[in-house]
Coordinates of C-alpha atoms in Angstrom, one line a residue:
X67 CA 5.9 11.3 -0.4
X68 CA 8.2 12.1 1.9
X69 CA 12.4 12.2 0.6
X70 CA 14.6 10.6 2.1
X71 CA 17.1 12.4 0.6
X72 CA 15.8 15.6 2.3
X73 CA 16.9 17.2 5.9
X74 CA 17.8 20.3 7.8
X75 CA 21.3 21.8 7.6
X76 CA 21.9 23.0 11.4
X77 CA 20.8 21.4 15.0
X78 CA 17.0 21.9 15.6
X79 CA 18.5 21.6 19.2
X80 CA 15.0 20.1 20.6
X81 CA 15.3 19.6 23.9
X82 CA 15.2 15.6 24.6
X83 CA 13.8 14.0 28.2
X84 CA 14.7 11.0 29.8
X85 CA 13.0 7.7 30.4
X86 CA 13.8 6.7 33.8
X87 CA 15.3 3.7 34.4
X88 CA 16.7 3.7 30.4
X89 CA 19.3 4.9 28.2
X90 CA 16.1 6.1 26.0
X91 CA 15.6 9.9 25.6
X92 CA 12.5 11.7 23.5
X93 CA 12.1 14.7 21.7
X94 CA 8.9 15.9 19.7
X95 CA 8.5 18.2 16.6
X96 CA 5.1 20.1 15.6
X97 CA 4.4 20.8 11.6
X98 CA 1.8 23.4 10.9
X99 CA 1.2 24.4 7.4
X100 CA 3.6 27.0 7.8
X101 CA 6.8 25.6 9.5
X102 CA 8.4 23.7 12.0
X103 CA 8.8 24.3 15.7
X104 CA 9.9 22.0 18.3
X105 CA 9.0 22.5 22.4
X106 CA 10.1 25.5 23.8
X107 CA 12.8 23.8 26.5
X108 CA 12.2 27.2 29.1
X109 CA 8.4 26.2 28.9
X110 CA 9.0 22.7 28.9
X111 CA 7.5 21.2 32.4
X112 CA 6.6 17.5 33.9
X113 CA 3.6 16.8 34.5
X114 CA 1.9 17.6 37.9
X115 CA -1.2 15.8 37.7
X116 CA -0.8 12.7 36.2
X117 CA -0.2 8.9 37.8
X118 CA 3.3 8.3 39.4
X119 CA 4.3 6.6 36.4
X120 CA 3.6 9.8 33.6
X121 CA 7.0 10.7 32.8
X122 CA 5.5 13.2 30.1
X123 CA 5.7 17.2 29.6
X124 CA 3.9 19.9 29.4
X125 CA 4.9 23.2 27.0
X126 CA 3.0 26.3 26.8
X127 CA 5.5 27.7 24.4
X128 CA 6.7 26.4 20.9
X129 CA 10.3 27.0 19.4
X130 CA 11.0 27.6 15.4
X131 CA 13.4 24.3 14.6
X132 CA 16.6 25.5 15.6
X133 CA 15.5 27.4 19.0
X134 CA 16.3 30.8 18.0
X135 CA 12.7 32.5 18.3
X136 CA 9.3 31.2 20.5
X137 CA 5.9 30.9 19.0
X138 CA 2.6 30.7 20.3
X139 CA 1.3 26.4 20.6
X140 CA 1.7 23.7 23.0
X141 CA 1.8 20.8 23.6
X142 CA 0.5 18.2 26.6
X143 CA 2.8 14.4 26.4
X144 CA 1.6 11.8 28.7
X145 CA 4.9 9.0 28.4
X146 CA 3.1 6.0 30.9
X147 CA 4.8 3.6 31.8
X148 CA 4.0 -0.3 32.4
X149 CA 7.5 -2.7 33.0
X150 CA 9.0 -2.5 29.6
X151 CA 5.9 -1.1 28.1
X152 CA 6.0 2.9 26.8
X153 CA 3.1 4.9 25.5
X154 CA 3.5 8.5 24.2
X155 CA -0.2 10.4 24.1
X156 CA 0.8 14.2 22.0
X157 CA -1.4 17.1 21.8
X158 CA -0.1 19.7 20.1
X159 CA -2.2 22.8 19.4
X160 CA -0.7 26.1 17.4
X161 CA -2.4 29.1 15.6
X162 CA -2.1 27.6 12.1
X163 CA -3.2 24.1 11.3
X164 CA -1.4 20.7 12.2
X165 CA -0.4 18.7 9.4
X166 CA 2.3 16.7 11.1
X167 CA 3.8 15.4 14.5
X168 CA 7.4 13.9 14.9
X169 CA 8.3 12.0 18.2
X170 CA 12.0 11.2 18.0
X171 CA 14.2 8.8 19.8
X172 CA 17.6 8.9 20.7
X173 CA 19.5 6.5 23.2
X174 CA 18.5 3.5 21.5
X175 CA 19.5 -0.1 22.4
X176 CA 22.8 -1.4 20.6
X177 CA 20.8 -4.1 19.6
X178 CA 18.8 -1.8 17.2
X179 CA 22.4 -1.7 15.1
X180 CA 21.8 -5.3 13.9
X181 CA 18.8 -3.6 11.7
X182 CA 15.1 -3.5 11.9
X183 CA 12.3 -5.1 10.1
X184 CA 8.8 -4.7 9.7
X185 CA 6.4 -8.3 9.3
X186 CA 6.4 -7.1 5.5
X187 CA 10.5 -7.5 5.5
X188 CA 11.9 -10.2 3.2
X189 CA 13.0 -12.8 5.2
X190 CA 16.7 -12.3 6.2
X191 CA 16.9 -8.9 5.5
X192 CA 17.0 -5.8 7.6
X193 CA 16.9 -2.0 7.2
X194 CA 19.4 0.3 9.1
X195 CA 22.1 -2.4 9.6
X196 CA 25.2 -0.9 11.6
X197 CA 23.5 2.9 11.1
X198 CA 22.3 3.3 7.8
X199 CA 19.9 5.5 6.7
X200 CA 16.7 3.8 5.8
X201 CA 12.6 5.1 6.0
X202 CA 9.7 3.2 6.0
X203 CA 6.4 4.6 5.2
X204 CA 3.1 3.4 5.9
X205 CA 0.9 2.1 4.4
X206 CA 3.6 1.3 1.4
X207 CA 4.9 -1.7 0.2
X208 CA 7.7 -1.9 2.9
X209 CA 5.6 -1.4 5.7
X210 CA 2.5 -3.4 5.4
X211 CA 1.4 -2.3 9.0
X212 CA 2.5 0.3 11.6
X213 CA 4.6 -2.0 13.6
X214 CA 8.6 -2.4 13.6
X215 CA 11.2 -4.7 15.5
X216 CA 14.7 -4.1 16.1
X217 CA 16.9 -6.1 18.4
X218 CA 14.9 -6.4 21.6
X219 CA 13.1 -3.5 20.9
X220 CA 9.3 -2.9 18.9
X221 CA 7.2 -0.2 18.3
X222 CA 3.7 -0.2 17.2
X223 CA 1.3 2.8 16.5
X224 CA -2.1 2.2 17.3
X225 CA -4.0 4.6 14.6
X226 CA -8.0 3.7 14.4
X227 CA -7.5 5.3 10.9
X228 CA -5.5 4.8 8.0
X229 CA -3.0 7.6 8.2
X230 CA 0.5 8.6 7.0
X231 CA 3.2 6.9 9.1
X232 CA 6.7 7.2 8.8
X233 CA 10.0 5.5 10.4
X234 CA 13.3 7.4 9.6
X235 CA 16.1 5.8 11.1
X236 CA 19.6 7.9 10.8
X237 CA 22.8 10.2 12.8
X238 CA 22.7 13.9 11.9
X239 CA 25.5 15.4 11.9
X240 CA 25.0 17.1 15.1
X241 CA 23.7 13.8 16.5
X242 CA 26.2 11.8 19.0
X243 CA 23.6 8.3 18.4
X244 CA 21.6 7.6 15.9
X245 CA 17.7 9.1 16.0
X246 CA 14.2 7.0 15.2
X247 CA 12.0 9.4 14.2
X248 CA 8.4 8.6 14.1
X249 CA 6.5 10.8 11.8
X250 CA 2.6 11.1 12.2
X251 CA 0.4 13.0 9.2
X252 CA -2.6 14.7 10.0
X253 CA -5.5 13.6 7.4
X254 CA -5.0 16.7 4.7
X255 CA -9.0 16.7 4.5
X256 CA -9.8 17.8 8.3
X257 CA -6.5 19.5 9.2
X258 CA -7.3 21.9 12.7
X259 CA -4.8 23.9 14.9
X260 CA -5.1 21.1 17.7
X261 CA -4.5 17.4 17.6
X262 CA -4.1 14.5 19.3
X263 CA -1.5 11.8 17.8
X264 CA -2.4 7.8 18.1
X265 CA -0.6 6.2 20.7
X266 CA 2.8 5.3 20.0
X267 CA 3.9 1.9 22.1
X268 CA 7.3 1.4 22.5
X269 CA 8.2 -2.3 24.1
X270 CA 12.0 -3.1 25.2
X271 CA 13.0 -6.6 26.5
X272 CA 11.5 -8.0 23.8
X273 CA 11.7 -12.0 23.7
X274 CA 9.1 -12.7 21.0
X275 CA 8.2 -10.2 18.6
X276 CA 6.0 -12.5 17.0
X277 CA 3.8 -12.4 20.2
X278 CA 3.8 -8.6 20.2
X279 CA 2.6 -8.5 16.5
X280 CA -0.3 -10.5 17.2
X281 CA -1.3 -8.0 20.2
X282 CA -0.6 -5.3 17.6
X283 CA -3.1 -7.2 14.8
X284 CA -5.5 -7.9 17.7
X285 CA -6.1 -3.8 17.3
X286 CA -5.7 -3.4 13.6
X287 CA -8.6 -6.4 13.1
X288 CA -10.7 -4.6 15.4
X289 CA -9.8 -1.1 14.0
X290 CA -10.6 -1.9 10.5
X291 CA -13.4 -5.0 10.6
X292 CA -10.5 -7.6 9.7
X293 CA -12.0 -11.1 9.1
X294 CA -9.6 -14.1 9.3
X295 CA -9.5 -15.7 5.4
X296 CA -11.5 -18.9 6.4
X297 CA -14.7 -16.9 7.5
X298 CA -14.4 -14.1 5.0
X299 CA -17.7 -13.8 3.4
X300 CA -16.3 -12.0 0.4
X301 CA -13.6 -14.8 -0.6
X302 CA -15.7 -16.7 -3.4
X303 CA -15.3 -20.4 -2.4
X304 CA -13.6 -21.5 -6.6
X305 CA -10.8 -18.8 -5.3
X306 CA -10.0 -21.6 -2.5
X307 CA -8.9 -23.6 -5.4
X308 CA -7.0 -21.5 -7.6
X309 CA -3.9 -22.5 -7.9
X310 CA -2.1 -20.4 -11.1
X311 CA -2.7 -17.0 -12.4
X312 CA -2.2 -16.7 -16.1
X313 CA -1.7 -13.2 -17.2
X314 CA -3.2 -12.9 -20.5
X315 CA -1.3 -9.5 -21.9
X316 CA -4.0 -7.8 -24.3
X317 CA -3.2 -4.6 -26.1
X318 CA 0.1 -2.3 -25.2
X319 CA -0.5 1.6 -24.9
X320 CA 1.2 2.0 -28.4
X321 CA -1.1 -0.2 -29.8
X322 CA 0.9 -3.1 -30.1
X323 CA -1.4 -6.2 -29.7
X324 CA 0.4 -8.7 -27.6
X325 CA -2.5 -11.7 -27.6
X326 CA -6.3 -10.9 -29.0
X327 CA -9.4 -12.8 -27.6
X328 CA -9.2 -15.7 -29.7
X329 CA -5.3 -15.8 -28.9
X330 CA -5.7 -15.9 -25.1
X331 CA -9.0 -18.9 -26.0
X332 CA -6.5 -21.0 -27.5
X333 CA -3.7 -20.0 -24.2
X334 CA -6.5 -21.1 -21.7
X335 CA -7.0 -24.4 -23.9
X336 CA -3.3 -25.2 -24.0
X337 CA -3.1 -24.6 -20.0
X338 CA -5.5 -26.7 -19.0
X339 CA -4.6 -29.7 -20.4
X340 CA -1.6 -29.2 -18.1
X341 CA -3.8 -28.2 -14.6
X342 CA -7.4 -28.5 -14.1
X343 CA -9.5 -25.5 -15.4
X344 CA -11.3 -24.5 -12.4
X345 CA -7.9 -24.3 -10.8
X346 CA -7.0 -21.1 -12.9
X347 CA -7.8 -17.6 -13.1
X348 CA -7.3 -15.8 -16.3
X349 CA -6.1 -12.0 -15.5
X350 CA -6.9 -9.7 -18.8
X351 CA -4.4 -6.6 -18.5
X352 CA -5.1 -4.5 -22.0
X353 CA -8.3 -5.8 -22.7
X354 CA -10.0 -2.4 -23.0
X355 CA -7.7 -1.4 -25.8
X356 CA -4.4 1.0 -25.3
X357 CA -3.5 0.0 -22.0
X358 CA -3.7 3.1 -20.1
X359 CA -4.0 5.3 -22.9
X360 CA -7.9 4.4 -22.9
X361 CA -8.4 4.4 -19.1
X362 CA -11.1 4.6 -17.7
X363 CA -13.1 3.8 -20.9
X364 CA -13.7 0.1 -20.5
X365 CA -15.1 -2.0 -23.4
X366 CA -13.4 -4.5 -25.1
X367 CA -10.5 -3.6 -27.4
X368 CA -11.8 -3.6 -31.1
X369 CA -8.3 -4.6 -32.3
X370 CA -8.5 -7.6 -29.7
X371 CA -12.1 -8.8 -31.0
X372 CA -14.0 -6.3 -30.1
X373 CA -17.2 -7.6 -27.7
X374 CA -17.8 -10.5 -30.0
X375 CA -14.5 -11.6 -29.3
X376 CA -14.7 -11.3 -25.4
X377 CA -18.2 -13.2 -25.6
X378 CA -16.1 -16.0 -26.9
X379 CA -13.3 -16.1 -24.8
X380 CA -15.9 -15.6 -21.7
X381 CA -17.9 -18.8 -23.2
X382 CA -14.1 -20.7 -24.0
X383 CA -13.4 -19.6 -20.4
X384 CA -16.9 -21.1 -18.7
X385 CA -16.5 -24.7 -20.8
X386 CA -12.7 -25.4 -19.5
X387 CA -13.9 -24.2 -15.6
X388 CA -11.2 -21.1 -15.7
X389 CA -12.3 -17.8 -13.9
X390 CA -12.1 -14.4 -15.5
X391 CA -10.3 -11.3 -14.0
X392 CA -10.3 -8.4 -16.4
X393 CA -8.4 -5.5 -15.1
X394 CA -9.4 -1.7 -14.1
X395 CA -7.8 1.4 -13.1
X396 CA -8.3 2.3 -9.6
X397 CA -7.0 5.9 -10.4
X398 CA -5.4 6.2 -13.6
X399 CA -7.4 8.2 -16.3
X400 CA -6.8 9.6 -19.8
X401 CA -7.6 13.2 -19.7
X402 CA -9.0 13.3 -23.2
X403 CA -10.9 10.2 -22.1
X404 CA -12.5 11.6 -18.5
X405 CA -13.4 15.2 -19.2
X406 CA -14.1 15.7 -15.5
X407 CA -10.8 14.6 -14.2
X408 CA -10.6 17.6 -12.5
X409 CA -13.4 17.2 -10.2
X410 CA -11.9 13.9 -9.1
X411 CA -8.0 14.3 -9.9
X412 CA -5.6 14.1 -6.7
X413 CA -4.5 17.6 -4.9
X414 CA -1.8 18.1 -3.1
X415 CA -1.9 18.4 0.5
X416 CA -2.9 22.4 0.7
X417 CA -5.4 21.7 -2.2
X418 CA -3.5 24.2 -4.0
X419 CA -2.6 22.3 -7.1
X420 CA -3.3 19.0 -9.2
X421 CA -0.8 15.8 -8.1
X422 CA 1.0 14.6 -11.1
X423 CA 1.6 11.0 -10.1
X424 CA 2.9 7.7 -12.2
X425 CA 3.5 9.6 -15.3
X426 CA 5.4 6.6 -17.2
X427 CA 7.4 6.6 -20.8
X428 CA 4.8 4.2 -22.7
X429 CA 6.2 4.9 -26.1
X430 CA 10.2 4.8 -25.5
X431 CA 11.1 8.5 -25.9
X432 CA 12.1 8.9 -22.8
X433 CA 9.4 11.2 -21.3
X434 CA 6.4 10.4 -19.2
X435 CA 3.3 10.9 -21.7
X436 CA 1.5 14.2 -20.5
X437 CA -2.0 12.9 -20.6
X438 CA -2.2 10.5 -17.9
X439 CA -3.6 11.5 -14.3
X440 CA -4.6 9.9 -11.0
X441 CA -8.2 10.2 -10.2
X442 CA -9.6 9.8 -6.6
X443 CA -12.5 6.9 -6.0
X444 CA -13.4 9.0 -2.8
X445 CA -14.8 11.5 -5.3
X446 CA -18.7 10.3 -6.1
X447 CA -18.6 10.5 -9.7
X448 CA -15.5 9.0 -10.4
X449 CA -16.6 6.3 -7.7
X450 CA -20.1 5.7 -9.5
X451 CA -17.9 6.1 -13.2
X452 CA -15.8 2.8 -11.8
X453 CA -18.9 1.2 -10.3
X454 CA -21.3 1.3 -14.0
X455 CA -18.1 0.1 -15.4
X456 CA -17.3 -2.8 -13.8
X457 CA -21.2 -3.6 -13.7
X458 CA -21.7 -3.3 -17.2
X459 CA -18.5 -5.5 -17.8
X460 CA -19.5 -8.3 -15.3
X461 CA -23.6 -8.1 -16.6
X462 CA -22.6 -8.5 -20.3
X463 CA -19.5 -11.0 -20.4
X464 CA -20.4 -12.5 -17.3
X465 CA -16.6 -12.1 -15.5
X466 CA -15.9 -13.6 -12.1
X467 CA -13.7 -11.2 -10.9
X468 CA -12.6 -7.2 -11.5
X469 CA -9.0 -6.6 -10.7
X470 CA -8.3 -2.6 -9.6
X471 CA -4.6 -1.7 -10.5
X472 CA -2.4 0.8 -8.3
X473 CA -5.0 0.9 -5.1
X474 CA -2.5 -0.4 -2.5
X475 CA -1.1 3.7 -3.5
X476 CA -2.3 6.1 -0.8
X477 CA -2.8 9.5 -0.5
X478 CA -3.5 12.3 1.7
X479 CA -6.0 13.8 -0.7
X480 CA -7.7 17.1 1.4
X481 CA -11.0 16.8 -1.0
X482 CA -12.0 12.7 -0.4
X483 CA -10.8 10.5 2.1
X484 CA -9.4 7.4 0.4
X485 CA -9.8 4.1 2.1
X486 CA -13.2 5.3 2.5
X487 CA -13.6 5.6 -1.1
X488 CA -12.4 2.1 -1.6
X489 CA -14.9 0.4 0.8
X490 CA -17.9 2.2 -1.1
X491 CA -16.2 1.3 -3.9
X492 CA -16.1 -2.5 -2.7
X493 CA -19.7 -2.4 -0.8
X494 CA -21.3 -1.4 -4.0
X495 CA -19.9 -3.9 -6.3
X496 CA -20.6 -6.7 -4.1
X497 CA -24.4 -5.3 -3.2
X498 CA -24.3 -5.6 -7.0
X499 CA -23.0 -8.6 -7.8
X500 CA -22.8 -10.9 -4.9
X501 CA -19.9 -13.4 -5.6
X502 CA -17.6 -11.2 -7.3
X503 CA -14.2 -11.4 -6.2
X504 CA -12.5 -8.0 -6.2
X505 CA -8.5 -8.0 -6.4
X506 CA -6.0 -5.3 -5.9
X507 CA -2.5 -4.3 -6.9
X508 CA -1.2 -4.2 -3.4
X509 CA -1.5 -4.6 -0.2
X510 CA -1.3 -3.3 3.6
X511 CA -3.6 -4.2 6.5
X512 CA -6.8 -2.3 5.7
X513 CA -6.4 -2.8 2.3
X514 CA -6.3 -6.6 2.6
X515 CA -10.1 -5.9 4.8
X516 CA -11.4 -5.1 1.4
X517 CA -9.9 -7.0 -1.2
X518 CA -9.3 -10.3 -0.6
X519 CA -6.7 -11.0 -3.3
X520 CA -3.6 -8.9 -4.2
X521 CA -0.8 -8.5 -6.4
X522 CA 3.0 -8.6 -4.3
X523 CA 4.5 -6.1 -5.3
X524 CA 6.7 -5.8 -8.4
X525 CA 10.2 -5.9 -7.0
X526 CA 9.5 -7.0 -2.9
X527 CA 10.5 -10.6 -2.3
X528 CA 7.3 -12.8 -1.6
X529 CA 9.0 -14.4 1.6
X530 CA 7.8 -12.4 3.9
X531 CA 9.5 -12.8 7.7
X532 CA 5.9 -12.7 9.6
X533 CA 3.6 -14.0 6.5
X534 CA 0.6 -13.9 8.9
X535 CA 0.1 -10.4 8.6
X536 CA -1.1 -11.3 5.3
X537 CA -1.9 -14.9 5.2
X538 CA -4.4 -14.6 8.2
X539 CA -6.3 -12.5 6.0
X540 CA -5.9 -12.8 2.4
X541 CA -3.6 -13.9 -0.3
X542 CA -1.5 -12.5 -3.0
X543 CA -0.2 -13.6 -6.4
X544 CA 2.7 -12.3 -8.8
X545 CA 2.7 -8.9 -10.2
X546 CA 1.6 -7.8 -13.6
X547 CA 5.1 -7.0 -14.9
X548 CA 6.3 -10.3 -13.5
X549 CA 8.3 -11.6 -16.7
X550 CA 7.1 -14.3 -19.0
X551 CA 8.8 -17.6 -20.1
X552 CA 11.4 -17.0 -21.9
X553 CA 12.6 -13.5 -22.7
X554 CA 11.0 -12.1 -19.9
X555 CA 8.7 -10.1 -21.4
X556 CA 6.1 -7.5 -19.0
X557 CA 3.5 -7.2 -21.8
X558 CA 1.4 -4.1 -21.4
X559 CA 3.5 -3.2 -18.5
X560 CA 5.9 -0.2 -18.7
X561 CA 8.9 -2.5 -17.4
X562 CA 10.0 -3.9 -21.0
X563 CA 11.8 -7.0 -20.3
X564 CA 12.5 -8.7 -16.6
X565 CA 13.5 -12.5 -16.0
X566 CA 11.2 -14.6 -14.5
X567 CA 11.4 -15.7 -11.1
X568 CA 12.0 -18.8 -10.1
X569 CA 8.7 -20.5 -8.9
X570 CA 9.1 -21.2 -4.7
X571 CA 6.2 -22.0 -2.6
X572 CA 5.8 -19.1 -0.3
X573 CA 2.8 -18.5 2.1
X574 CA -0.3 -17.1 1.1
X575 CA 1.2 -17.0 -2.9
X576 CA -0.7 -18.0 -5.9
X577 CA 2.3 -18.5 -8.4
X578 CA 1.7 -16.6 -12.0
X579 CA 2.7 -17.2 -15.5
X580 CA 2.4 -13.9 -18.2
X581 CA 1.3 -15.0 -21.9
X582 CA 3.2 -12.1 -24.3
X583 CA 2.8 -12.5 -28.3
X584 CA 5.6 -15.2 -28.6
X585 CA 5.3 -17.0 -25.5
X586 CA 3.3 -20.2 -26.3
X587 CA 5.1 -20.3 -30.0
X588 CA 8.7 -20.1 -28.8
X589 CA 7.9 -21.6 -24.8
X590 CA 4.8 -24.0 -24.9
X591 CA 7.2 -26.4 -22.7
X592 CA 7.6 -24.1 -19.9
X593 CA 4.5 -23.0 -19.9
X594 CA 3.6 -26.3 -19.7
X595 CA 5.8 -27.3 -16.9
X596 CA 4.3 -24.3 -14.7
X597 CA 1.0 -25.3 -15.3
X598 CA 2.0 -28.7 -13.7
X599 CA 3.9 -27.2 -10.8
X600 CA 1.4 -24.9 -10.0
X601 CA -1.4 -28.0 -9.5
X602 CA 1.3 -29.3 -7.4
X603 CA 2.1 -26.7 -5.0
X604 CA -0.2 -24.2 -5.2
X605 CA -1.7 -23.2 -1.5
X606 CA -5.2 -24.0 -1.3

């Protein structure tokens, strides 16, 4: 991941070019896996063969940052121009491989000081308000899609592929106006020493930026197969009715059991007589055992009730019409539990050593635990580990839905390709068991192609400013570590003890109540009271 934190200490003094007509001006930056260069200005020359609108350059030289020393590369930018409309087309080429291309913006509109937002943003907030630093990376939980507004002013990034994007919005130093700079990562598994960027549209004059997000969504859907949510062949129809999901908290990494089977029977029996049964889906978080600590072994918890004990909550869950949602790891593994996590472990982007990722203090001393790793579902075995998995789980206890924790996390993994991972992931599940609803923790636009349902994520507000970058497609519910009734409890979750939200209706959201060990004892009332809300205002 990128820091934000990070920068150069001197002027890379890239020589910027004007848009005609504008206050805009454009510089670009090449990263190889060696360093940085930007375009050589004495080599830098228009174009003489394009259209009488290409404002772009050619460079048949490349400067270290900083201009101080040339270097062999190039570059070929095509800047075409339609009214208001910009497009940027870079090639870059250079002896070592590309991992990286930077097109930065200076001269901005002053109406970019009032902030900018992505259709992810909460509504009535902004990023970069009156200059502040602020970076956005796709696809992350701020930036649910390539595409941006500020002012009058968007910018979209039409990539067939789901690839690293990043805004970074901030005033150097040496800078006399702030700088947008739009970062673009080559894929780290077919890195070569010549690439072309996706085009980068830049729009000014903007009236409606919700109109320009649909153009920008008319791409993505055809980029990445989206299917609006009413023809989606992989939404189970009972989903359409769910209205509340109750997060039934199994067994904490330390071994502390928050609910076991017969526990969350009784929970399921209590709800319902509060909402109709086939309006719920049960979500089982810890039902394997340890949470986490016995990833990616996944078979009931013996201290829960073993498989006896998930039979009968299954049957308990069939007679009062609820849906069940046990929960697996889309990455995380147990070393001493996986003994070929290396095959299938992330690398960092040079493939040059493992990626230690979401390494969190389970048992309170302080220190991530030093057995936990993030494991790849591009890799085939890993892939087919998850797949027999979930199969067996949904063949013997006959669950209506497997819910795949930390997926809406990407990588730039040089062994597998990720999202493609994920869709074999998907295709095989479904070929398997047509019917089963697949959830995610997460989301972003291609995501939201392959899993239908997602969890917000923990700590973004759910009211989103352009829901319909979601809602068109899918819908989301409340987190895993939302808090439970009462103390606020996050069960198996590493986040001990957060207040509940208030429960708002928001686009697209199925609202969520957590069941920890004193939850119906001490706060049967407000769990009750949910339950009733829920059937009221739930989106169908």
């Amino acid at each position: 991941m990128a820091l934000i934190d990070s920068d150069l200490s001197f002027d890379p003094r890239d020589p910027y070019f004007p848009v005609p007509g504008t206050d805009l001006r454009w510089a670009v930056q090449i990263f190889t896996t060696g360093n940085g260069y930007g375009l050589d200005a004495a080599s830098a020359q228009p174009h003489d063969n394009g259209p009488h609108d290409n404002d772009g350059v050619r460079c048949d030289r490349l400067a270290l940052l900083g201009q101080q020393r040339t270097s062999e590369g190039g570059a070929d930018i095509e800047l075409r121009r339609t009214g208001d409309h910009l497009e940027w087309s870079i090639n870059v080429r250079h002896p070592e491989p590309v991992k990286a291309v930077k097109l930065l913006l200076t001269g901005l509109p002053a109406s970019t000081r009032g902030g900018w937002w992505a259709a992810n943003t909460p509504r009535g907030h902004a990023h970069g308000v009156d200059g502040q630093r602020f970076q956005l990376e796709y696809p992350g939980p701020e930036w649910a899609t390539p595409w941006v507004a500020a002012g009058d002013l968007t910018i979209s990034v039409r990539d067939p592929l789901v690839r690293r994007q990043i805004l970074h919005v901030h005033q150097p130093a040496y800078a006399s106006a702030p700088i947008a700079e739009l970062v673009h990562a080559a894929p780290a598994s077919n890195r070569t020493t010549t690439y072309q960027v996706p085009p980068i549209l830049l729009r000014h004059n903007v009236s409606a930026p919700e109109a320009d997000l649909a153009d920008h969504m008319s791409f993505v859907d055809r980029a990445h197969r989206l299917v609006p949510w009413e023809k989606r062949t992989d939404v189970p129809e009972w989903l359409r009715d769910i209205a509340l999901v109750v997060t039934l908290h199994g067994q904490h990494w330390t071994g502390y059991v928050l609910n076991t089977f017969p526990a969350m029977a009784e929970a399921l029996r209590f709800i319902t007589r509060h909402i109709d049964g086939h309006r719920v889906l049960a979500y089982l978080p810890g039902w394997e055992g340890r949470y986490y600590h016995d990833y990616p072994s996944y078979r009931p918890g013996e201290d829960l009730g073993g498989a006896a004990g998930l039979h009968a909550l299954a049957g308990t869950a069939r007679e009062l019409g609820v849906r069940l949602m046990p929960m697996f790891g889309g990455h995380g593994a147990n070393v001493a539990q996986y003994p070929d996590w290396e095959r299938a472990v992330f690398r960092n982007d040079t493939d040059r050593y493992v990626e230690l990722l979401n390494r969190p203090d389970w048992d309170s001393d302080r220190s991530g635990e030093g057995d936990q790793v993030f494991l790849n579902p591009g890799e085939p075995g890993f892939r087919e580990h998850l797949v027999e998995s979930v199969s067996a789980v949904v063949s013997e206890f006959g669950v209506d839905a497997a819910f795949f924790d930390t997926v809406g996390y990407w990588f730039n993994d040089p062994r597998h390709e990720l999202v493609d991972g994920y869709r074999r992931l998907a295709d095989e599940l479904r070929r398997r068991h047509p019917g089963l609803l697949l959830a995610a923790e997460g989301w972003w636009d291609a995501l939201s192609g392959i899993f239908p349902l997602s969890q917000q994520w923990f700590g973004v507000d759910r009211d989103l400013r352009l829901p319909q970058v979601l809602t068109r497609y899918a819908r989301t519910t409340g987190h895993l570590a939302e808090g439970t009734p009462g103390r606020g409890s996050t069960g198996v979750h590493e986040k001990g003890f957060v207040p509940r939200p208030p429960d708002v209706e928001r686009a697209g959201h199925i609202p969520v109540v957590g069941i920890a060990d004193d939850t119906l004892p001490a706060h049967a009332d407000e769990v009750a009271a949910i339950a009733r809300w829920a059937q009221q205002h739930a989106p169908r």
